Coordinates of C-alpha atoms in Angstrom, one line a residue:
M1 CA 75.3 -40.8 201.7
A2 CA 78.3 -41.2 203.5
R3 CA 81.6 -41.5 202.0
V4 CA 84.7 -43.4 203.2
Q5 CA 88.1 -42.8 201.4
S6 CA 91.8 -43.9 202.7
R7 CA 94.2 -41.3 201.6
G8 CA 97.2 -42.6 199.6
C9 CA 95.5 -45.7 198.5
S10 CA 95.4 -46.6 194.9
S11 CA 93.0 -49.8 194.8
L12 CA 89.9 -47.7 195.0
R13 CA 86.7 -49.3 193.9
A14 CA 83.6 -47.5 192.8
N15 CA 80.3 -48.2 194.6
R16 CA 76.8 -47.0 194.8
G17 CA 77.7 -45.4 198.0
G18 CA 80.9 -43.7 196.9
L19 CA 84.7 -44.9 196.7
Y20 CA 86.4 -47.3 199.1
C21 CA 89.6 -49.6 199.1
A22 CA 88.9 -53.0 199.5
G23 CA 92.8 -53.8 200.5
C24 CA 93.0 -51.2 203.2
L25 CA 89.5 -52.0 205.2
S26 CA 88.9 -55.3 207.1
V27 CA 85.6 -57.1 206.5
A28 CA 84.0 -55.7 209.5
Q29 CA 85.0 -52.0 208.5
W30 CA 84.0 -52.7 204.9
E31 CA 80.4 -54.1 206.2
A32 CA 80.0 -51.0 208.4
A33 CA 80.9 -48.8 205.5
F34 CA 78.5 -50.4 203.1
L35 CA 75.7 -50.2 205.7
T36 CA 76.4 -46.8 206.4
A37 CA 76.5 -46.0 202.8
A38 CA 73.2 -48.0 202.1
Q39 CA 71.2 -46.6 205.2
P40 CA 70.1 -43.4 203.7
E41 CA 69.1 -45.0 200.7
R42 CA 66.9 -47.4 202.5
E43 CA 65.4 -44.8 204.7
S44 CA 64.6 -42.7 201.7
L45 CA 62.3 -45.3 200.2
P46 CA 59.5 -44.9 202.6
E47 CA 59.6 -41.3 202.4
R48 CA 59.4 -41.4 198.5
S49 CA 56.4 -43.8 198.9
L50 CA 54.7 -41.5 201.4
S51 CA 55.5 -38.6 199.3
A52 CA 54.1 -40.3 196.3
A53 CA 50.9 -41.4 198.1
G54 CA 50.4 -37.9 199.4
G55 CA 50.6 -36.5 195.9
A56 CA 48.1 -38.9 194.6
V57 CA 45.8 -37.9 197.5
R58 CA 46.3 -34.4 196.7
R59 CA 45.7 -35.0 193.1
R60 CA 42.8 -37.0 193.8
D61 CA 41.2 -34.6 196.3
A62 CA 41.8 -31.9 193.7
R63 CA 39.9 -33.8 191.1
V64 CA 37.0 -34.2 193.7
D65 CA 37.2 -30.5 194.6
T66 CA 37.0 -29.9 191.0
S67 CA 33.9 -32.1 190.4
I68 CA 32.2 -30.5 193.2
Q69 CA 33.0 -27.1 192.3
M70 CA 31.7 -28.0 188.7
A71 CA 28.5 -29.4 189.9
D72 CA 28.0 -26.4 192.2
N73 CA 28.5 -24.0 189.4
S74 CA 26.1 -26.2 187.3
K75 CA 23.4 -25.8 190.0
A76 CA 24.1 -22.2 190.4
E77 CA 23.8 -21.8 186.6
D78 CA 20.5 -23.7 186.6
A79 CA 19.1 -21.7 189.7
T80 CA 20.1 -18.5 188.0
S81 CA 18.5 -19.6 184.8
D82 CA 15.3 -20.6 186.6
S83 CA 15.2 -17.1 188.5
V84 CA 15.6 -15.2 185.2
E85 CA 12.9 -17.3 183.5
A86 CA 10.5 -16.7 186.7
A87 CA 11.2 -13.1 186.7
K88 CA 10.6 -12.7 182.8
H89 CA 7.4 -14.7 183.2
A90 CA 6.1 -12.5 186.0
S91 CA 7.1 -9.3 184.2
D92 CA 5.2 -10.7 180.9
K93 CA 2.0 -11.5 183.3
K94 CA 2.2 -8.1 184.9
E95 CA 2.4 -6.1 181.4
K96 CA -0.6 -8.5 180.2
L97 CA -2.4 -7.5 183.2
A98 CA -1.5 -3.9 183.0
D99 CA -2.7 -4.0 179.4
Q100 CA -5.8 -5.5 180.3
V101 CA -6.7 -2.9 183.2
M102 CA -5.7 0.0 180.9
Q103 CA -8.2 -1.1 178.4
N104 CA -10.9 -0.9 181.0
P105 CA -13.0 2.4 180.6
Q106 CA -14.2 2.2 184.3
V107 CA -10.7 1.9 185.8
L108 CA -9.5 4.7 183.4
A109 CA -12.3 6.9 184.7
A110 CA -11.7 6.1 188.4
L111 CA -7.9 6.7 187.9
Q112 CA -8.6 9.9 186.2
E113 CA -10.9 11.1 188.8
R114 CA -8.5 10.3 191.5
L115 CA -6.0 12.2 189.7
D116 CA -8.2 15.3 189.4
N117 CA -9.0 15.2 193.1
S118 CA -5.7 14.9 194.3
S119 CA -4.2 17.6 191.8
H120 CA -6.9 20.2 192.8
T121 CA -6.7 20.1 196.8
P122 CA -6.3 23.4 198.4
S123 CA -3.5 22.4 200.4
S124 CA -1.6 20.9 197.4
Y125 CA -2.1 23.9 195.5
I126 CA -1.0 26.2 198.4
E127 CA 2.0 24.2 198.6
T128 CA 3.2 24.6 195.1
L129 CA 3.0 28.7 195.5
P130 CA 6.2 30.7 195.8
K131 CA 7.4 31.7 199.4
A132 CA 6.4 35.4 198.8
V133 CA 2.8 34.4 197.9
K134 CA 2.7 32.3 201.0
R135 CA 3.8 35.3 203.1
R136 CA 0.8 37.5 201.6
I137 CA -1.4 34.7 202.4
D138 CA -0.1 34.5 206.2
A139 CA -1.0 38.3 206.3
L140 CA -4.6 37.6 205.0
K141 CA -5.0 35.1 207.9
Q142 CA -3.8 37.9 210.3
L143 CA -6.7 40.1 208.9
Q144 CA -9.1 37.4 209.3
V145 CA -8.4 37.1 213.0
K146 CA -9.0 40.6 213.4
C147 CA -12.2 40.2 211.6
A148 CA -13.2 37.4 213.9
H149 CA -12.6 39.7 217.0
I150 CA -14.8 42.5 215.5
E151 CA -17.6 39.8 214.8
A152 CA -17.2 39.0 218.5
K153 CA -17.8 42.7 219.3
F154 CA -20.8 42.6 217.1
Y155 CA -22.4 39.7 219.0
E156 CA -21.8 41.4 222.2
E157 CA -23.8 44.5 221.0
V158 CA -26.5 41.9 219.7
H159 CA -26.7 40.6 223.3
D160 CA -27.2 44.4 224.6
L161 CA -30.0 44.7 221.9
E162 CA -31.7 41.4 223.2
R163 CA -31.5 42.6 226.6
K164 CA -33.0 46.0 225.4
Y165 CA -35.8 44.4 223.4
A166 CA -36.6 41.8 226.0
A167 CA -37.6 44.7 228.2
L168 CA -40.1 45.7 225.3
Y169 CA -41.3 42.2 225.1
Q170 CA -42.1 41.7 228.7
P171 CA -45.2 43.5 229.1
L172 CA -46.8 41.5 226.5
F173 CA -45.4 38.4 228.1
D174 CA -46.8 39.5 231.4
K175 CA -50.3 39.9 230.0
R176 CA -49.9 36.4 228.3
R177 CA -49.2 34.8 231.8
D178 CA -52.2 36.8 233.0
F179 CA -54.6 35.1 230.4
V180 CA -52.8 31.8 231.1
I181 CA -53.5 31.5 234.5
G182 CA -56.8 33.4 234.7
E183 CA -55.7 36.6 236.6
A184 CA -57.3 38.7 233.5
E185 CA -59.7 38.3 230.9
P186 CA -59.0 39.5 227.4
T187 CA -61.3 42.0 225.8
D188 CA -63.4 41.4 222.8
A189 CA -60.9 43.2 220.6
E190 CA -57.9 41.4 222.0
S191 CA -59.9 38.0 221.4
E192 CA -60.7 38.9 218.0
W193 CA -58.8 36.7 215.5
H194 CA -59.7 35.5 211.9
S195 CA -58.4 32.4 210.6
E196 CA -57.0 32.4 207.1
N197 CA -59.2 29.4 206.0
E198 CA -62.4 31.4 207.5
E199 CA -64.0 32.0 204.3
E200 CA -63.9 28.3 203.3
E201 CA -65.0 27.2 206.5
K202 CA -68.4 28.8 206.3
L203 CA -71.5 26.8 205.7
A204 CA -74.4 28.0 203.6
G205 CA -78.1 27.9 204.3
D206 CA -79.6 25.7 206.8
L207 CA -76.1 23.9 207.6
K208 CA -74.7 27.4 208.7
N209 CA -77.8 28.1 211.0
K210 CA -77.7 24.7 212.6
V211 CA -73.8 25.2 213.3
V212 CA -74.8 28.6 215.1
I213 CA -77.4 27.1 217.1
E214 CA -74.8 24.3 218.5
E215 CA -72.3 26.7 218.9
K216 CA -74.3 28.9 221.2
E217 CA -75.4 25.8 223.1
A218 CA -71.9 24.8 223.6
A219 CA -71.1 28.4 224.7
A220 CA -73.8 28.1 227.2
A221 CA -72.6 24.8 228.6
A222 CA -68.8 26.2 228.8
E223 CA -70.0 29.1 230.7
E224 CA -71.6 27.0 233.4
S225 CA -68.2 25.2 233.7
N226 CA -65.8 27.9 232.8
P227 CA -62.2 26.8 233.8
K228 CA -59.7 29.2 235.1
G229 CA -57.2 30.7 232.3
I230 CA -55.9 28.2 229.8
P231 CA -55.6 24.8 231.6
D232 CA -52.3 22.9 231.3
F233 CA -51.1 25.6 228.9
W234 CA -47.1 24.9 229.4
F235 CA -47.8 21.3 230.1
T236 CA -49.2 21.1 226.7
I237 CA -46.2 22.6 225.2
F238 CA -44.1 20.1 226.6
R239 CA -46.1 17.3 225.4
N240 CA -46.2 18.9 221.9
V241 CA -42.3 19.3 221.5
D242 CA -40.5 16.2 220.9
M243 CA -37.2 17.7 222.4
L244 CA -39.2 18.4 225.7
S245 CA -41.4 15.3 225.8
E246 CA -38.6 12.9 225.5
L247 CA -37.4 14.3 229.0
V248 CA -40.8 14.1 230.7
Q249 CA -41.7 11.1 232.7
E250 CA -45.0 10.1 233.9
Y251 CA -44.6 11.2 237.4
D252 CA -43.3 14.5 236.1
E253 CA -46.7 15.3 234.6
P254 CA -48.5 16.1 237.6
I255 CA -45.8 18.7 238.7
L256 CA -45.7 20.5 235.3
K257 CA -49.4 21.0 235.5
H258 CA -48.4 23.6 238.1
L259 CA -45.9 25.6 235.7
Q260 CA -47.6 29.1 235.3
D261 CA -44.7 31.0 233.3
I262 CA -41.2 30.8 231.7
K263 CA -39.3 33.8 231.6
V264 CA -35.8 34.6 230.0
K265 CA -33.6 37.1 231.6
F266 CA -30.3 38.4 230.1
S267 CA -27.2 39.4 232.0
E268 CA -26.7 43.2 233.0
P269 CA -24.3 45.5 231.1
G270 CA -20.9 44.9 232.0
Q271 CA -21.6 41.5 233.3
P272 CA -20.2 38.3 231.5
M273 CA -22.6 37.4 228.9
S274 CA -25.3 35.1 230.0
F275 CA -29.1 34.4 230.1
S276 CA -31.3 32.8 232.8
L277 CA -34.4 30.6 232.5
E278 CA -36.9 31.5 235.3
F279 CA -39.8 28.6 235.7
Y280 CA -42.7 30.0 237.9
F281 CA -44.8 27.6 239.6
E282 CA -48.0 27.6 241.7
P283 CA -48.1 26.4 245.1
N284 CA -48.0 22.6 245.1
D285 CA -47.5 19.5 246.9
Y286 CA -43.8 18.5 245.5
F287 CA -41.6 21.4 246.5
T288 CA -41.5 24.6 248.1
N289 CA -39.8 26.8 245.5
S290 CA -41.9 29.2 243.5
V291 CA -39.4 29.9 240.9
L292 CA -36.8 27.3 239.3
T293 CA -33.7 28.9 237.6
K294 CA -31.2 27.7 235.1
T295 CA -28.3 30.1 234.1
Y296 CA -26.4 29.6 230.9
K297 CA -22.8 31.1 230.7
M298 CA -22.1 32.5 227.3
K299 CA -18.8 33.4 225.5
S300 CA -18.4 35.5 222.4
E301 CA -14.5 35.8 221.5
P302 CA -12.5 33.7 219.2
D303 CA -10.6 30.8 220.6
K304 CA -6.9 31.6 220.7
T305 CA -5.8 28.1 219.7
D306 CA -8.4 28.1 216.7
P307 CA -9.7 31.7 216.0
F308 CA -11.2 30.6 212.5
S309 CA -13.8 28.4 214.1
F310 CA -15.5 31.5 215.6
E311 CA -19.3 31.6 214.6
G312 CA -20.8 33.7 217.3
P313 CA -21.6 33.3 221.1
E314 CA -21.6 29.8 222.4
I315 CA -22.8 28.2 225.7
V316 CA -19.7 27.1 227.8
D317 CA -21.4 26.4 231.2
C318 CA -24.7 26.3 233.0
E319 CA -25.8 26.3 236.7
G320 CA -29.1 25.0 238.1
C321 CA -30.6 25.4 241.6
T322 CA -31.6 23.6 244.3
I323 CA -34.9 22.2 244.4
E324 CA -36.4 22.1 247.9
W325 CA -38.5 18.8 247.8
K326 CA -41.2 17.9 250.3
K327 CA -40.9 14.7 252.1
G328 CA -41.3 11.7 249.9
K329 CA -41.9 14.0 246.7
N330 CA -38.6 14.0 245.2
V331 CA -38.9 12.6 241.5
T332 CA -35.4 12.7 240.7
V333 CA -34.5 9.8 242.9
K334 CA -35.9 6.5 243.7
T335 CA -35.8 4.3 246.8
I336 CA -34.8 0.7 246.3
K337 CA -34.5 -2.1 248.8
K338 CA -31.7 -4.6 249.0
K339 CA -31.4 -7.8 251.1
Q340 CA -27.9 -8.4 252.8
K341 CA -26.8 -11.7 254.3
H342 CA -24.5 -11.8 257.3
K343 CA -21.6 -14.0 256.4
G344 CA -20.8 -15.2 259.7
R345 CA -24.4 -15.6 261.5
G346 CA -26.2 -15.9 258.0
T347 CA -29.1 -13.5 259.1
V348 CA -30.7 -11.4 256.5
R349 CA -31.5 -7.7 256.7
T350 CA -33.2 -5.3 254.2
I351 CA -31.9 -1.9 253.6
T352 CA -33.0 0.9 251.6
K353 CA -31.1 3.0 249.2
Q354 CA -31.8 6.0 247.0
V355 CA -30.5 6.0 243.5
P356 CA -30.8 8.6 240.8
N357 CA -34.3 8.5 238.8
D358 CA -35.0 9.8 235.3
S359 CA -37.1 13.2 235.4
F360 CA -37.3 16.4 233.7
F361 CA -36.2 18.1 236.9
N362 CA -32.7 16.6 236.5
F363 CA -32.8 19.7 234.2
F364 CA -32.0 21.9 237.3
S365 CA -29.0 19.7 238.2
P366 CA -26.7 19.8 235.1
I367 CA -23.2 18.4 234.9
K368 CA -20.6 20.8 236.1
V369 CA -17.9 21.6 233.5
S370 CA -14.5 21.4 235.2
G371 CA -12.5 24.7 235.3
D372 CA -9.2 22.9 235.4
G373 CA -9.3 21.8 231.8
E374 CA -10.2 18.3 232.8
S375 CA -11.9 16.5 229.6
L376 CA -15.4 14.8 230.2
D377 CA -16.3 11.4 229.1
E378 CA -18.2 11.0 226.0
D379 CA -21.7 10.4 227.9
S380 CA -21.0 13.5 229.8
E381 CA -20.3 15.6 226.8
F382 CA -23.5 14.3 224.9
T383 CA -25.5 15.2 228.0
L384 CA -24.1 18.6 228.4
A385 CA -24.5 19.4 224.7
T386 CA -28.1 18.4 224.8
D387 CA -28.7 20.6 227.8
F388 CA -27.2 23.5 226.0
E389 CA -29.6 23.0 223.0
I390 CA -32.7 22.7 225.2
G391 CA -31.7 25.8 226.9
H392 CA -31.1 27.5 223.8
F393 CA -34.4 26.2 222.3
F394 CA -36.2 27.6 225.3
R395 CA -34.6 31.2 224.9
E396 CA -35.1 31.2 221.0
R397 CA -38.3 29.3 220.2
I398 CA -40.5 28.2 223.2
V399 CA -40.6 31.6 225.3
P400 CA -41.0 34.0 222.3
R401 CA -43.7 31.7 220.5
A402 CA -45.2 29.7 223.2
V403 CA -48.9 30.1 222.0
L404 CA -48.0 28.7 218.5
Y405 CA -46.3 25.6 220.2
F406 CA -49.4 25.3 222.4
T407 CA -51.6 25.1 219.1
G408 CA -49.1 23.0 217.3
E409 CA -48.8 25.7 214.4
A410 CA -45.1 26.4 215.0
I411 CA -44.4 22.8 215.2
E412 CA -46.1 22.4 211.8
D413 CA -44.0 25.3 210.5
D414 CA -40.5 23.5 211.7
D415 CA -41.7 20.4 210.0
N416 CA -42.7 22.1 206.6
F417 CA -39.4 24.1 206.8
E418 CA -37.2 21.0 207.3
E419 CA -39.0 18.9 204.7
G420 CA -38.9 21.9 202.2
E421 CA -35.1 21.9 202.5
E422 CA -34.8 18.3 202.0
G423 CA -37.1 18.4 198.9
E424 CA -35.3 21.4 197.3
E425 CA -31.9 19.4 197.9
E426 CA -33.4 16.4 196.0
E427 CA -34.8 18.4 193.3
L428 CA -31.7 20.2 192.6
E429 CA -29.7 16.8 192.5
G430 CA -32.3 15.8 189.8
E431 CA -32.0 18.7 187.8
E432 CA -28.1 18.3 187.7
E433 CA -28.3 14.6 186.7
G434 CA -30.6 15.9 184.0
E435 CA -28.2 18.4 182.7
E436 CA -25.4 15.8 182.7
E437 CA -27.4 13.4 180.5
E438 CA -28.4 16.2 178.1
D439 CA -24.8 17.3 177.6
T440 CA -23.9 13.7 177.0
E441 CA -26.6 13.0 174.5
S442 CA -26.1 16.4 172.6
D443 CA -22.3 15.7 172.2
P444 CA -21.9 14.4 168.5
K445 CA -18.2 13.8 169.1
K446 CA -18.8 11.1 171.4
D447 CA -19.0 7.5 169.8
S448 CA -22.3 6.0 170.4
S449 CA -21.1 2.5 170.5
Q450 CA -19.1 3.3 173.7
P451 CA -20.4 1.4 177.0
A452 CA -22.9 3.3 179.4
E453 CA -20.0 3.7 181.7
C454 CA -18.1 5.9 179.6
K455 CA -20.9 8.2 179.2
Q456 CA -21.2 8.9 182.9
Q457 CA -17.5 10.0 183.2

């Protein structure tokens, strides 16, 4: 507030704005001084009002913020309480469920079995061994690899023995061929054969004499129409053996009736391990070849990447031959006719096209194994594996025991052997189950009131 004061004046009057001398100032000066003194007071009133209003607003806002914060805190407390309650409820539910599960004997048995299996796996056991023991195990694996290489040498010598004894078998197989194709007749001593059931098959009295008379009459009739050799010898073998009959088509049959012999030949010493199948045909109307060959290449050495998988020689590739078919006689292809319509002129023409045909003689045109490591598709791998199996079956079973496959005796032996193996396994399984039941029943410590599931643990 402005203050107006005249020096040397004794008539000073006090005012709210300060001190002034009424006698020394004119009316105008007095008014100006009064207004000047009162102006700050007037100007401070709105400021006080605004300041007071602002404070009120701020206090109101503070109360609102406090209310909102209290509401939020209340909601948060409610949500936290709900979450804790839900978690507690879920935990109680899990505990009750766990208690129910653990009281189920079937579940306990399953868990125990799983723990037993997981704890007794070889890999898990090896991982627990000390480093020094693992080092010794690695040394044993090195010895095992050396054993595999020695085994490979063993099979190479077996191959040499097969070659040696094949030469001893061959004169007998040559005589077999002569009897089959009619080039030679067996002597009485060579044709004498006694059946195991001969004694049971003899008839007594008049029935026996009647049979003898009928046999003589049949023999006389056979002599009048005596066929040459043993007709359809190899073709009958093809029909009897399921593995081969599946490959033979109806139009293959007349050709196979000209088959006279099948031979197995082993690779010479110093050559890569292999064997060849040679199919000998008499002159026919279908092809000019007298011999059709199929060679199987073998390997008898452990795989460098997986030496422990070695189990002996394996067929790795095979090669066929070219069949010189006579015109119109190739059964491995068939001719189809297709009609083609010209897009512009609309004319129709008929064209002929040759497509592959199912036939046993596709056996001599096998899938070629790629030498660059390129893998075959699944169908090709299956076809090749089947081819290898057939070649091995010819070598090991058909050629050495041809007469028994002709009569069907070898097929019956194979079937009986397979059935015997299956029956033996079933019998053993039954015995094991019986032993388990006996052990369970004879255990006096087990509570007889337990459910059946517990007894089977």
